[in-house]
Short mmCIF file of N, CA, C and O and ligand atoms in Angstrom, two decimals:
data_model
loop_
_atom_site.label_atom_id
_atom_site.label_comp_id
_atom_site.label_asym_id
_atom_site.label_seq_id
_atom_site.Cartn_x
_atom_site.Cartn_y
_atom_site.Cartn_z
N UNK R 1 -18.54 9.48 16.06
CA UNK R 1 -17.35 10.06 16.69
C UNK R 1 -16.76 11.12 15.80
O UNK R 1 -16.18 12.13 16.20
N UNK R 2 -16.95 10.82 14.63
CA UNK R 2 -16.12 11.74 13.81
C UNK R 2 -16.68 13.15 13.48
O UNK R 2 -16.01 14.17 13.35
N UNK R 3 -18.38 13.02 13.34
CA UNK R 3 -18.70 14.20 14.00
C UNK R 3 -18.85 15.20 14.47
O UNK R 3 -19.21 16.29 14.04
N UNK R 4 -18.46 14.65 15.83
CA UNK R 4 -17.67 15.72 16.65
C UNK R 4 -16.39 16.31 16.78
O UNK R 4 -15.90 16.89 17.75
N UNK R 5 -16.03 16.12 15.92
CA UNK R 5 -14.84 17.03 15.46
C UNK R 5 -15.27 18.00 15.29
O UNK R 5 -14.60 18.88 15.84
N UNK R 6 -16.68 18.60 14.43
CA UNK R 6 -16.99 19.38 13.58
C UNK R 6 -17.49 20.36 15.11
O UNK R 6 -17.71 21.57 14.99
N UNK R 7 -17.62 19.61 16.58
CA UNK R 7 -17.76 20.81 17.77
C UNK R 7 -16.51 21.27 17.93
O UNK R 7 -16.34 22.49 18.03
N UNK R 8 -15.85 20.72 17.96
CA UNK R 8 -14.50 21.28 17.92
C UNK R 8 -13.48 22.57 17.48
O UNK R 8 -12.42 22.97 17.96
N UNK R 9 -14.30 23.01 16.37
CA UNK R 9 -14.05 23.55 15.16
C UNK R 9 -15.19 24.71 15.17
O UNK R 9 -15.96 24.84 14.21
N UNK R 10 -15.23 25.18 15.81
CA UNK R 10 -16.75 26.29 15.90
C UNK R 10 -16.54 27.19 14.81
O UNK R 10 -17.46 28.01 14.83
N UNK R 11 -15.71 27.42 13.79
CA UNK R 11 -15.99 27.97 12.68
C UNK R 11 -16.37 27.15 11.55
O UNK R 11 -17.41 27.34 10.91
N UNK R 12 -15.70 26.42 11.36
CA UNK R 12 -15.60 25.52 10.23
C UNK R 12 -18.05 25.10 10.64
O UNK R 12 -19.11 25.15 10.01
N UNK R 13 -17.68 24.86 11.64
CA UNK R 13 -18.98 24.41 12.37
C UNK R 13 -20.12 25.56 11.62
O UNK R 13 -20.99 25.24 10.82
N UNK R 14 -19.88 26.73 12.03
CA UNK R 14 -21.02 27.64 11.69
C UNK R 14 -21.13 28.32 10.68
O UNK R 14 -21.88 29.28 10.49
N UNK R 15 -20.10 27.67 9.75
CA UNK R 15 -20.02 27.60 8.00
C UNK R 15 -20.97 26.54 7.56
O UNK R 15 -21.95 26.72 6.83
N UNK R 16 -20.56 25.38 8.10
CA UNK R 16 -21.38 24.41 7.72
C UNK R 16 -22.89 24.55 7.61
O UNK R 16 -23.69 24.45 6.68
N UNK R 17 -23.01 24.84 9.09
CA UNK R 17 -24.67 25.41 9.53
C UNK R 17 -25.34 26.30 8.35
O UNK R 17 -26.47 26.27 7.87
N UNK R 18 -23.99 27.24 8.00
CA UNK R 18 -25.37 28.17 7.10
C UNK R 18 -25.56 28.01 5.52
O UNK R 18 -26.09 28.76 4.70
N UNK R 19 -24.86 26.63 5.35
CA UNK R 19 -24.63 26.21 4.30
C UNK R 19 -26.21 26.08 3.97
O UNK R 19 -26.51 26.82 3.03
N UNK R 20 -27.38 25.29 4.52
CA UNK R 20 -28.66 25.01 3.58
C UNK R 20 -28.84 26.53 3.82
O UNK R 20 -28.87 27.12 2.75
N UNK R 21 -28.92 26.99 4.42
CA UNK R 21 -29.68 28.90 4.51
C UNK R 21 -29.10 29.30 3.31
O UNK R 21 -29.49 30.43 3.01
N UNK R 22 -28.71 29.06 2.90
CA UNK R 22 -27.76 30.20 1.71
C UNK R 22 -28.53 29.29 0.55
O UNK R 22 -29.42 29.61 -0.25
N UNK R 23 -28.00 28.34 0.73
CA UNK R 23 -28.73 27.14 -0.52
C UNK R 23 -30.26 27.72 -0.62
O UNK R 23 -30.68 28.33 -1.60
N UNK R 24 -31.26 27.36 0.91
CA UNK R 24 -32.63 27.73 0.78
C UNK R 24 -32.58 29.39 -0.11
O UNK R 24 -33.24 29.44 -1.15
N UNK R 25 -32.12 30.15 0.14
CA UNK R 25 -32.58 31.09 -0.75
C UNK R 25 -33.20 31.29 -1.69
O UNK R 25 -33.94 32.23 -1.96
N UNK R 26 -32.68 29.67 -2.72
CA UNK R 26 -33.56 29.51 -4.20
C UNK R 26 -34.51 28.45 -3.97
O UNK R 26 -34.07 27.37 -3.58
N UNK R 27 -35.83 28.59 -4.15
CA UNK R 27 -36.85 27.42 -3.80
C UNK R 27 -36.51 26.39 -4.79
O UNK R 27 -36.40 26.60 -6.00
N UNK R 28 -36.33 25.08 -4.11
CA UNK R 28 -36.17 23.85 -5.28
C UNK R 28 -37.44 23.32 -5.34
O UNK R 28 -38.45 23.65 -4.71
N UNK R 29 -37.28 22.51 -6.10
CA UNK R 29 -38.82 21.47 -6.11
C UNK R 29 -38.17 20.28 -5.54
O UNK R 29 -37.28 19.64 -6.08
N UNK R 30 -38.75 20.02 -4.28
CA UNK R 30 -38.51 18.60 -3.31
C UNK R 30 -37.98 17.49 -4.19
O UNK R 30 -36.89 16.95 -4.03
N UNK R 31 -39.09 17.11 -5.41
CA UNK R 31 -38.64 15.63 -6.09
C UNK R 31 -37.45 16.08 -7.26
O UNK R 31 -36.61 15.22 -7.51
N UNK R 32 -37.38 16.97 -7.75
CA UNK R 32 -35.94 16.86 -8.60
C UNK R 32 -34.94 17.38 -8.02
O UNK R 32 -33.86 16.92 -8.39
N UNK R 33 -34.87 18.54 -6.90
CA UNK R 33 -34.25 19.48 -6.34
C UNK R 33 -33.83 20.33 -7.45
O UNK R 33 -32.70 20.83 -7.47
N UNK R 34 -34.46 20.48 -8.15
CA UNK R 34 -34.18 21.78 -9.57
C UNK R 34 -34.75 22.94 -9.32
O UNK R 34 -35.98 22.83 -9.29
N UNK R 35 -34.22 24.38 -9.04
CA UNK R 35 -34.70 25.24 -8.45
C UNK R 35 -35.68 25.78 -9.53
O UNK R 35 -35.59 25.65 -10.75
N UNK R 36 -36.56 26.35 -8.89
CA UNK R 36 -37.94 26.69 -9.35
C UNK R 36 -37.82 27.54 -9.78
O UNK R 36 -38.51 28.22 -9.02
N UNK R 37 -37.38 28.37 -10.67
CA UNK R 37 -37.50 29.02 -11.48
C UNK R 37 -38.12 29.05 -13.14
O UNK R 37 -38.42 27.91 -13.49
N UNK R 38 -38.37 30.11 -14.24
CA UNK R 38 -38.50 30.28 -15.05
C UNK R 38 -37.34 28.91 -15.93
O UNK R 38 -36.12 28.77 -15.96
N UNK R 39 -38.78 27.91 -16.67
CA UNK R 39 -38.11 27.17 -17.21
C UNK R 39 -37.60 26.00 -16.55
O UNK R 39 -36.68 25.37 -17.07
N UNK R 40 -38.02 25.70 -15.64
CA UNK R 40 -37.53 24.41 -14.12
C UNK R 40 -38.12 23.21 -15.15
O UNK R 40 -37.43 22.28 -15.58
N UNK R 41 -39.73 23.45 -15.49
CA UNK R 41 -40.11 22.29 -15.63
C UNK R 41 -40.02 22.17 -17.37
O UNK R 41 -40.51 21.22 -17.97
N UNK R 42 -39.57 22.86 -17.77
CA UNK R 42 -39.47 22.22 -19.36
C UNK R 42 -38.37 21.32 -19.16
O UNK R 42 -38.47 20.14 -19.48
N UNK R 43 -36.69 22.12 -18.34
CA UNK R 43 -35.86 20.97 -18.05
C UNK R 43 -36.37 19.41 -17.61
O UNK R 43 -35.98 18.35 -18.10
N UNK R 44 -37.62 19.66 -16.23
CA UNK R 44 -37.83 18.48 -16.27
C UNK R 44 -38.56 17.53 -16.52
O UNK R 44 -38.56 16.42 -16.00
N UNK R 45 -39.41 18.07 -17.56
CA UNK R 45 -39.60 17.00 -18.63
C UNK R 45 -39.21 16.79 -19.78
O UNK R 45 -39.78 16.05 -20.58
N UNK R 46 -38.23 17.42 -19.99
CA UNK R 46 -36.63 16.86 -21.00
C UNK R 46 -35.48 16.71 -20.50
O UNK R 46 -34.55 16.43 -21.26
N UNK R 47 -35.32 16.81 -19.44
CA UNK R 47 -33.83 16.16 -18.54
C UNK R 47 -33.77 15.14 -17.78
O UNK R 47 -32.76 14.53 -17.41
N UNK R 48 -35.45 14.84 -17.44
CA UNK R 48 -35.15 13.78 -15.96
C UNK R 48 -36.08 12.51 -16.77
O UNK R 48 -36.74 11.71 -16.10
N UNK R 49 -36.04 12.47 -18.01
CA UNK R 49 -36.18 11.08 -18.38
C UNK R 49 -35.84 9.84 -18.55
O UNK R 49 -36.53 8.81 -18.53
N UNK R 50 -34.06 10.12 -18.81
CA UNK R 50 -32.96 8.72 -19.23
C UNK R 50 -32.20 8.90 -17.76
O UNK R 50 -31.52 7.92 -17.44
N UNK R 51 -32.22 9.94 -16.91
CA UNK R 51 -31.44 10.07 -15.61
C UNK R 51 -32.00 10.97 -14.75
O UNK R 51 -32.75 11.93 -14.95
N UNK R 52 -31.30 10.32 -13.37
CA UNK R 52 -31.86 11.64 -12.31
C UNK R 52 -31.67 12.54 -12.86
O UNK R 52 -31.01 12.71 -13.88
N UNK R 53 -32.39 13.41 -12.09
CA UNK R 53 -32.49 14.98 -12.10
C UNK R 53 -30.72 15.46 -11.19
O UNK R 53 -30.06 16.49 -11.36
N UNK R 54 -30.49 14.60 -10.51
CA UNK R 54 -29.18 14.89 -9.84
C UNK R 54 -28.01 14.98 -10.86
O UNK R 54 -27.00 15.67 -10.71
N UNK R 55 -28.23 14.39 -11.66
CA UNK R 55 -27.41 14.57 -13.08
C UNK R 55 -26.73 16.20 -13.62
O UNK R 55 -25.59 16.66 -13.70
N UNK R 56 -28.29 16.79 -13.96
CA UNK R 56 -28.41 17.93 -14.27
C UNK R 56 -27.60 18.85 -13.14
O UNK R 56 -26.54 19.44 -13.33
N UNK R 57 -28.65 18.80 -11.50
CA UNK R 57 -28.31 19.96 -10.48
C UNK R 57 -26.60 19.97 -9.88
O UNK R 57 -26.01 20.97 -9.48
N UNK R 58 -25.97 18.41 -9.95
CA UNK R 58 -24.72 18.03 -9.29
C UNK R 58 -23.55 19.26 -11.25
O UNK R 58 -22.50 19.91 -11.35
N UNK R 59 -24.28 19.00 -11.88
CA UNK R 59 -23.20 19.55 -13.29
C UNK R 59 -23.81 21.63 -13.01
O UNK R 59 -24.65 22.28 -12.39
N UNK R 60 -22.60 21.83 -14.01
CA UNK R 60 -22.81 23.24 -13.98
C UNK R 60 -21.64 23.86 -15.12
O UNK R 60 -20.68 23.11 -15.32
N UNK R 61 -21.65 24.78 -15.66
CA UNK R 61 -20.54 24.88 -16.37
C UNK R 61 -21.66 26.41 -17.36
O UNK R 61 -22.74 26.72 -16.87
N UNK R 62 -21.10 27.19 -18.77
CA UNK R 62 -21.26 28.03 -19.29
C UNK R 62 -22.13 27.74 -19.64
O UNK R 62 -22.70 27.22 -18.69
N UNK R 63 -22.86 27.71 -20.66
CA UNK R 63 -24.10 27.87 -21.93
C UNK R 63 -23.62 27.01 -22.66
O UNK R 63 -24.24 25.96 -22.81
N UNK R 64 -22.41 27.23 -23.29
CA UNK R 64 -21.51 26.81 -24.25
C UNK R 64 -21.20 25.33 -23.42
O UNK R 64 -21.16 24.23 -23.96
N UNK R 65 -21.11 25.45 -22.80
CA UNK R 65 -20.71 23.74 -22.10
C UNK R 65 -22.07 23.19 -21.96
O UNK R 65 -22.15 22.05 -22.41
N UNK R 66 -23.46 23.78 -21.34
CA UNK R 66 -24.58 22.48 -21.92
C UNK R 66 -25.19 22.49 -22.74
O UNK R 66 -26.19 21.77 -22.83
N UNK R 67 -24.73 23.51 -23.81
CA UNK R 67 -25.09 23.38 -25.24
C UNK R 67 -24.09 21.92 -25.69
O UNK R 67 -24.66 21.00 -26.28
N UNK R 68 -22.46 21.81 -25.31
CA UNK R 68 -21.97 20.66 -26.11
C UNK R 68 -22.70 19.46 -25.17
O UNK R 68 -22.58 18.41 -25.80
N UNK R 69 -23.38 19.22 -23.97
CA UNK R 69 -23.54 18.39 -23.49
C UNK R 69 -25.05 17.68 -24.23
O UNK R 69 -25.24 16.56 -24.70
N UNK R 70 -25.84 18.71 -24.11
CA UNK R 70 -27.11 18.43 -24.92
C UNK R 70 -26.68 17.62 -26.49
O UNK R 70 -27.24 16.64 -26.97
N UNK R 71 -25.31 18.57 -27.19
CA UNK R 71 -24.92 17.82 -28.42
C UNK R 71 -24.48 16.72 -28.34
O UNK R 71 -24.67 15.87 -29.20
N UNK R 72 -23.70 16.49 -27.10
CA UNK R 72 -23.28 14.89 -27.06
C UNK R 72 -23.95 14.37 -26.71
O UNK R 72 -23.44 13.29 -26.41
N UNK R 73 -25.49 14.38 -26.37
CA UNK R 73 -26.30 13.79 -25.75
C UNK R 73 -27.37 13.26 -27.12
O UNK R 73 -28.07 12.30 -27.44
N UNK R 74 -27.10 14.13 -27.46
CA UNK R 74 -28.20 13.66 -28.63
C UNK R 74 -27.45 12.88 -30.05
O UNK R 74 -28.03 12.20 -30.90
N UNK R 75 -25.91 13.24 -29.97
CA UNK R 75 -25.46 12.53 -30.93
C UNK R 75 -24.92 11.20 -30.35
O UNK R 75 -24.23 10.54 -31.12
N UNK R 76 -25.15 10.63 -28.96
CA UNK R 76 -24.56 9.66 -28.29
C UNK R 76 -25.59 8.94 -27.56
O UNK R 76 -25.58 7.71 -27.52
N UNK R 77 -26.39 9.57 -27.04
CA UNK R 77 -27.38 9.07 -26.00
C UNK R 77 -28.75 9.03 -26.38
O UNK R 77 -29.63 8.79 -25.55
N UNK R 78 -28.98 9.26 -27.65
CA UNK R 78 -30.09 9.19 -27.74
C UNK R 78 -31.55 9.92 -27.79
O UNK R 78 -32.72 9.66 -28.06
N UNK R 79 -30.44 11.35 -27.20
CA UNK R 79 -31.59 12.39 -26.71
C UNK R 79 -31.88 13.20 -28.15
O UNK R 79 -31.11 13.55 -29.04
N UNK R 80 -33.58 13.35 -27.95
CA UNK R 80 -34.18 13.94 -29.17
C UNK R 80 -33.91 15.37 -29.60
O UNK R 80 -33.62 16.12 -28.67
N UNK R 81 -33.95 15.83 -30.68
CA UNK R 81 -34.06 17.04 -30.64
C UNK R 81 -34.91 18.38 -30.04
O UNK R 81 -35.69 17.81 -29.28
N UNK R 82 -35.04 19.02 -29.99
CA UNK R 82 -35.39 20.25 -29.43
C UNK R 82 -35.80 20.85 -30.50
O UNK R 82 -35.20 20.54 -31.53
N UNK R 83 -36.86 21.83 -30.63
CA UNK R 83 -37.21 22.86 -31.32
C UNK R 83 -36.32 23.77 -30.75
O UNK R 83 -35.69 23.52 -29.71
N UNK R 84 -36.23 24.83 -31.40
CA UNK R 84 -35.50 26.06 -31.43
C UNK R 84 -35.79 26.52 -30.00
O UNK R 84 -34.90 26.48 -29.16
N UNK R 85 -37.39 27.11 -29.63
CA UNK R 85 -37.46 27.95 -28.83
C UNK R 85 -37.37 27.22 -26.87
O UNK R 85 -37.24 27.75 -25.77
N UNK R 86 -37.54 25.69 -27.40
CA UNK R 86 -37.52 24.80 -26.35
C UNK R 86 -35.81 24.66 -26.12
O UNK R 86 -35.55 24.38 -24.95
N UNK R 87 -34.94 24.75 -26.75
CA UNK R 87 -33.20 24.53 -26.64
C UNK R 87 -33.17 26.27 -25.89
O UNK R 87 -32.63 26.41 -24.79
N UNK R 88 -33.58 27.10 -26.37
CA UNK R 88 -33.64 28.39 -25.65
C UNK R 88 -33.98 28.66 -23.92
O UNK R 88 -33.43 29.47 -23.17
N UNK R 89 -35.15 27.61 -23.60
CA UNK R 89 -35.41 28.03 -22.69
C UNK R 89 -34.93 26.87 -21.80
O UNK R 89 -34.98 27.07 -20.59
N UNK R 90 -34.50 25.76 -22.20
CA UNK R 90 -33.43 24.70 -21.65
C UNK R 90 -32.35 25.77 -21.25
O UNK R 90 -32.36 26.41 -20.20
N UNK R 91 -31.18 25.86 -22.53
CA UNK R 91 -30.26 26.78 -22.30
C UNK R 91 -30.21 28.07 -21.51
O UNK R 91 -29.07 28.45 -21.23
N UNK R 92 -31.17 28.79 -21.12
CA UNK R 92 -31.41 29.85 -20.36
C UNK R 92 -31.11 30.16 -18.93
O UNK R 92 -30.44 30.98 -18.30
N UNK R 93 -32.40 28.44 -18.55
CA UNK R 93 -32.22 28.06 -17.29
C UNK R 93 -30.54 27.61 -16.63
O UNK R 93 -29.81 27.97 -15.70
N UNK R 94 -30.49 26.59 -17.77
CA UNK R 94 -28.68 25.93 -17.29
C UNK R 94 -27.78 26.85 -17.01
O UNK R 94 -27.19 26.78 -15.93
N UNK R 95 -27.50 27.86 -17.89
CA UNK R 95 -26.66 28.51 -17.74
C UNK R 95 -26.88 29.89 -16.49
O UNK R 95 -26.10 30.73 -16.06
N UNK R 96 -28.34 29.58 -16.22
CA UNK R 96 -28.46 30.82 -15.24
C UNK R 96 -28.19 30.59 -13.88
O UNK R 96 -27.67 31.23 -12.97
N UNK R 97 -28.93 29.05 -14.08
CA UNK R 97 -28.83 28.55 -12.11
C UNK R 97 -28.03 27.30 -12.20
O UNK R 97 -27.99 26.59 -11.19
N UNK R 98 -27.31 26.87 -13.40
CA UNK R 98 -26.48 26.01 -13.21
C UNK R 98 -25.02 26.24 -13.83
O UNK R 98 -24.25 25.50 -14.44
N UNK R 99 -24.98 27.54 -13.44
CA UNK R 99 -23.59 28.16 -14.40
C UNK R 99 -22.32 27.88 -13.97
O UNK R 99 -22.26 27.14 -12.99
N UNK R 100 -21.07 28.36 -14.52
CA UNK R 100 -19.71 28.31 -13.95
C UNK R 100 -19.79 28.69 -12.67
O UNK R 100 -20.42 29.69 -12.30
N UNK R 101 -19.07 27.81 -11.80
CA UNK R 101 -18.97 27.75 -10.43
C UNK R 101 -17.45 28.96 -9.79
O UNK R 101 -16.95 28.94 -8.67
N UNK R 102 -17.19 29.58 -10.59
CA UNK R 102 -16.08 30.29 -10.32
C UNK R 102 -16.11 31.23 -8.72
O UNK R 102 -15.09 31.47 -8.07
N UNK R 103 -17.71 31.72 -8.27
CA UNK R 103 -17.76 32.26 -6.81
C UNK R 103 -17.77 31.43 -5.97
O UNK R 103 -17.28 31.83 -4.92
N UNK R 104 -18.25 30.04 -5.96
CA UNK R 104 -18.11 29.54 -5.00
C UNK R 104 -16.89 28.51 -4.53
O UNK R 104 -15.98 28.28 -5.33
N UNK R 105 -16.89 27.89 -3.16
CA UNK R 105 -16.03 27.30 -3.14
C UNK R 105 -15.86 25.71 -3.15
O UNK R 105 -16.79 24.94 -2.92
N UNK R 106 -14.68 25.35 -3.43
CA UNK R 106 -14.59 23.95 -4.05
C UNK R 106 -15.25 23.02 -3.34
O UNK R 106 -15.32 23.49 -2.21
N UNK R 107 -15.77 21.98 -3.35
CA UNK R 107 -16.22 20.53 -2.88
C UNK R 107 -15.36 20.59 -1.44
O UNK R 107 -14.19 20.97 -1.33
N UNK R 108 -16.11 20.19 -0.54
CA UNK R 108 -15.03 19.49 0.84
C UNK R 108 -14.45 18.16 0.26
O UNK R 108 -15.03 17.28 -0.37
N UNK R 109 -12.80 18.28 0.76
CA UNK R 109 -12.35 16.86 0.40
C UNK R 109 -13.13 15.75 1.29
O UNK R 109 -13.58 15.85 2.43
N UNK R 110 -13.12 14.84 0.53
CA UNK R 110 -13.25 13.38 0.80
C UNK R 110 -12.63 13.14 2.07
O UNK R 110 -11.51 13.55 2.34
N UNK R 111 -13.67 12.18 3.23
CA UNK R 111 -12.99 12.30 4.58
C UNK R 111 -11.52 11.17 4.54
O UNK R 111 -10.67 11.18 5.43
N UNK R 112 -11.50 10.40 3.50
CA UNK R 112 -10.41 10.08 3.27
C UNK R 112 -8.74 10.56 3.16
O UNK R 112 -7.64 10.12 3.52
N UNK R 113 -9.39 11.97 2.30
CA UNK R 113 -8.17 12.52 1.90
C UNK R 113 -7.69 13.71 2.99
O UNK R 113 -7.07 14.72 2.65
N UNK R 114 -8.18 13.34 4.59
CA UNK R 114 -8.64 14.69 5.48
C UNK R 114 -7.36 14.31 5.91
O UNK R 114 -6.90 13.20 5.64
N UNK R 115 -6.48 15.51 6.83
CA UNK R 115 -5.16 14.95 7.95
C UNK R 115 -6.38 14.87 8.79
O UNK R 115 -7.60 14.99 8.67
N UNK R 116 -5.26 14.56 9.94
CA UNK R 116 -5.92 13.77 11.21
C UNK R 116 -6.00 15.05 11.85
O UNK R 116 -5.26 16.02 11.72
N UNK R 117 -7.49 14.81 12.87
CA UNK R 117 -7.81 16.44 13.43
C UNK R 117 -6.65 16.34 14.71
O UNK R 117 -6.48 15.50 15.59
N UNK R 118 -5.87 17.75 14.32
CA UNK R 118 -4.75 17.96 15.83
C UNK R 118 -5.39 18.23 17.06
O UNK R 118 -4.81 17.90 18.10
N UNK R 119 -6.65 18.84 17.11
CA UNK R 119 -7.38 19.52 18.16
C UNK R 119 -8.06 18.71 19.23
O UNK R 119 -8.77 17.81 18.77
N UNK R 120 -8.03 18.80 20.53
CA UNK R 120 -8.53 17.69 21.22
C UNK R 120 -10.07 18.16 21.00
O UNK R 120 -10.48 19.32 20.92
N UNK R 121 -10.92 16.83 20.90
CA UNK R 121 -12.45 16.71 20.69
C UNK R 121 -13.17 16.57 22.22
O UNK R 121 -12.55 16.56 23.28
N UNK R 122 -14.83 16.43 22.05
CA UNK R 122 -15.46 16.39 23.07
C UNK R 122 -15.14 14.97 23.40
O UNK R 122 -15.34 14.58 24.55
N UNK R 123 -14.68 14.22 22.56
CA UNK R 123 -15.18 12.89 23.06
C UNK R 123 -13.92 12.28 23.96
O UNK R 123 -13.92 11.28 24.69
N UNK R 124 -12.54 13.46 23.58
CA UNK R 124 -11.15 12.95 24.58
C UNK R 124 -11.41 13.44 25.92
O UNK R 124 -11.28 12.79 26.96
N UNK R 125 -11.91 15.06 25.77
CA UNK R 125 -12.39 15.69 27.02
C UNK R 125 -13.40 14.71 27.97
O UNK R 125 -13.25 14.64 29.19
N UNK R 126 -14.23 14.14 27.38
CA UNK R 126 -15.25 12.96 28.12
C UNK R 126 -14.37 12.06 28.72
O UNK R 126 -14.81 11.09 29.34
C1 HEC D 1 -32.50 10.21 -24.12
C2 HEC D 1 -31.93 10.09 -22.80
C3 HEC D 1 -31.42 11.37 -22.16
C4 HEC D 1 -32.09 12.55 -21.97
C5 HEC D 1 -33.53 12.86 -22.30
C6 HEC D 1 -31.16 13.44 -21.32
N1 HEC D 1 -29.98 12.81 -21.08
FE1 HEC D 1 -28.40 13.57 -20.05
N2 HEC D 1 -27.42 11.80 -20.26
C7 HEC D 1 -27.92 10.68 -20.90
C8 HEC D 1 -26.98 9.58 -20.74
C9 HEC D 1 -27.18 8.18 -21.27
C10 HEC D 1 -25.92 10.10 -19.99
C11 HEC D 1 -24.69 9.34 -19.51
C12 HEC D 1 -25.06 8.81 -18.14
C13 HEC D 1 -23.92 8.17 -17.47
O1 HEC D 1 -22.77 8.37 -17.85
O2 HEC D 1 -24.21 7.46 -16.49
C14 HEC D 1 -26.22 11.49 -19.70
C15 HEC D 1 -25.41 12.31 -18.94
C16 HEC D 1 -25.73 13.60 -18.59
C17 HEC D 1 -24.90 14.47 -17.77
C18 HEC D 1 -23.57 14.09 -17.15
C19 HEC D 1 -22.49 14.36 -18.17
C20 HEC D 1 -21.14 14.07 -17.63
O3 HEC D 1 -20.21 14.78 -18.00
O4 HEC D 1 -21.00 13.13 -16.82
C21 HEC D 1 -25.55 15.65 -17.65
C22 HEC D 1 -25.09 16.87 -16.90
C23 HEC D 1 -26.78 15.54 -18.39
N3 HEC D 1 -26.87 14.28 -18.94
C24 HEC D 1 -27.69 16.56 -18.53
C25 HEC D 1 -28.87 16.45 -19.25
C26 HEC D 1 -29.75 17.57 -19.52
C27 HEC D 1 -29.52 19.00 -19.08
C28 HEC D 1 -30.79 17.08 -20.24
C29 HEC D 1 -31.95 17.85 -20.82
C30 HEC D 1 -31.61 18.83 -21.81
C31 HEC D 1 -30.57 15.64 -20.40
N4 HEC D 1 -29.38 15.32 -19.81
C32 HEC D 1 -31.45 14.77 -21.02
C33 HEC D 1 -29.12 10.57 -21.54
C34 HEC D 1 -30.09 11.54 -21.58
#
């Protein structure tokens, strides 16, 4: 039922829709969803060992932010060091396709935290 609110709403609606089109633009790899780019798989076979890969793609932030994350990771969690040119091409990737989120727009709230839709739906019209 709730749903269909989202017919209701024919913009909000055909935002939604082109939400994977925009996403598809960058090819992911199906099992981590880490986009395929230069450096995908060194991340994932040094990122998706102690945790999903959802870990990595759900975070995003500067250079400087998964440079301290990698540091707290290795001074907290366990994670090994890196050679020089392997922290390079870690860091490269993160910060290129997992950077500060400043263009896009925020998370949809939680359907919890939604008001109640004012608009009559298909399902009152029924
Ligand atoms: C040796 C194990 C290990 C490896 C390898 C590892 N991590 Fe982690 N990572 C952890 C642990 C443990 C946590 C904390 C998980 C939790 O809170 O549930 C974590 C948490 C995270 C988080 C979430 C941090 C937050 O603020 O909640 C991100 C992002 C992350 N790791 C990215 C990476 C990246 C990028 C790599 C590769 C460079 C990596 N991890 C490799 C152990 C590891």
């Amino acid at each position: 039922m709730k749903r269909l609110h989202v017919l209701a709403m024919p913009t909000l609606g055909a935002a939604l829709l082109c939400l994977p089109l925009v996403a598809g633009a960058q090819e992911t790899d199906p099992d981590t969803g880490l986009v395929k780019a230069e450096g995908w798989d060194t991340v994932r076979s040094n990122c998706t060992a102690c945790h999903s890969a959802k870990l990595v793609t759900q975070n995003s932030g500067t250079r400087n932010h998964w440079e301290n994350l990698i540091r707290w990771m290795q001074d907290t969690q366990g994670l090994w060091e890196f050679q020089a040119e392997t922290e390079e091409t870690l860091l490269d990737y993160l910060a290129e396709y997992y950077g500060p989120k400043e263009d896009t727009r925020r998370p949809a709230l939680p359907r919890t935290l939604m008001p109640d839709n004012p608009y009559p739906t298909v399902a009152d019209s029924g």
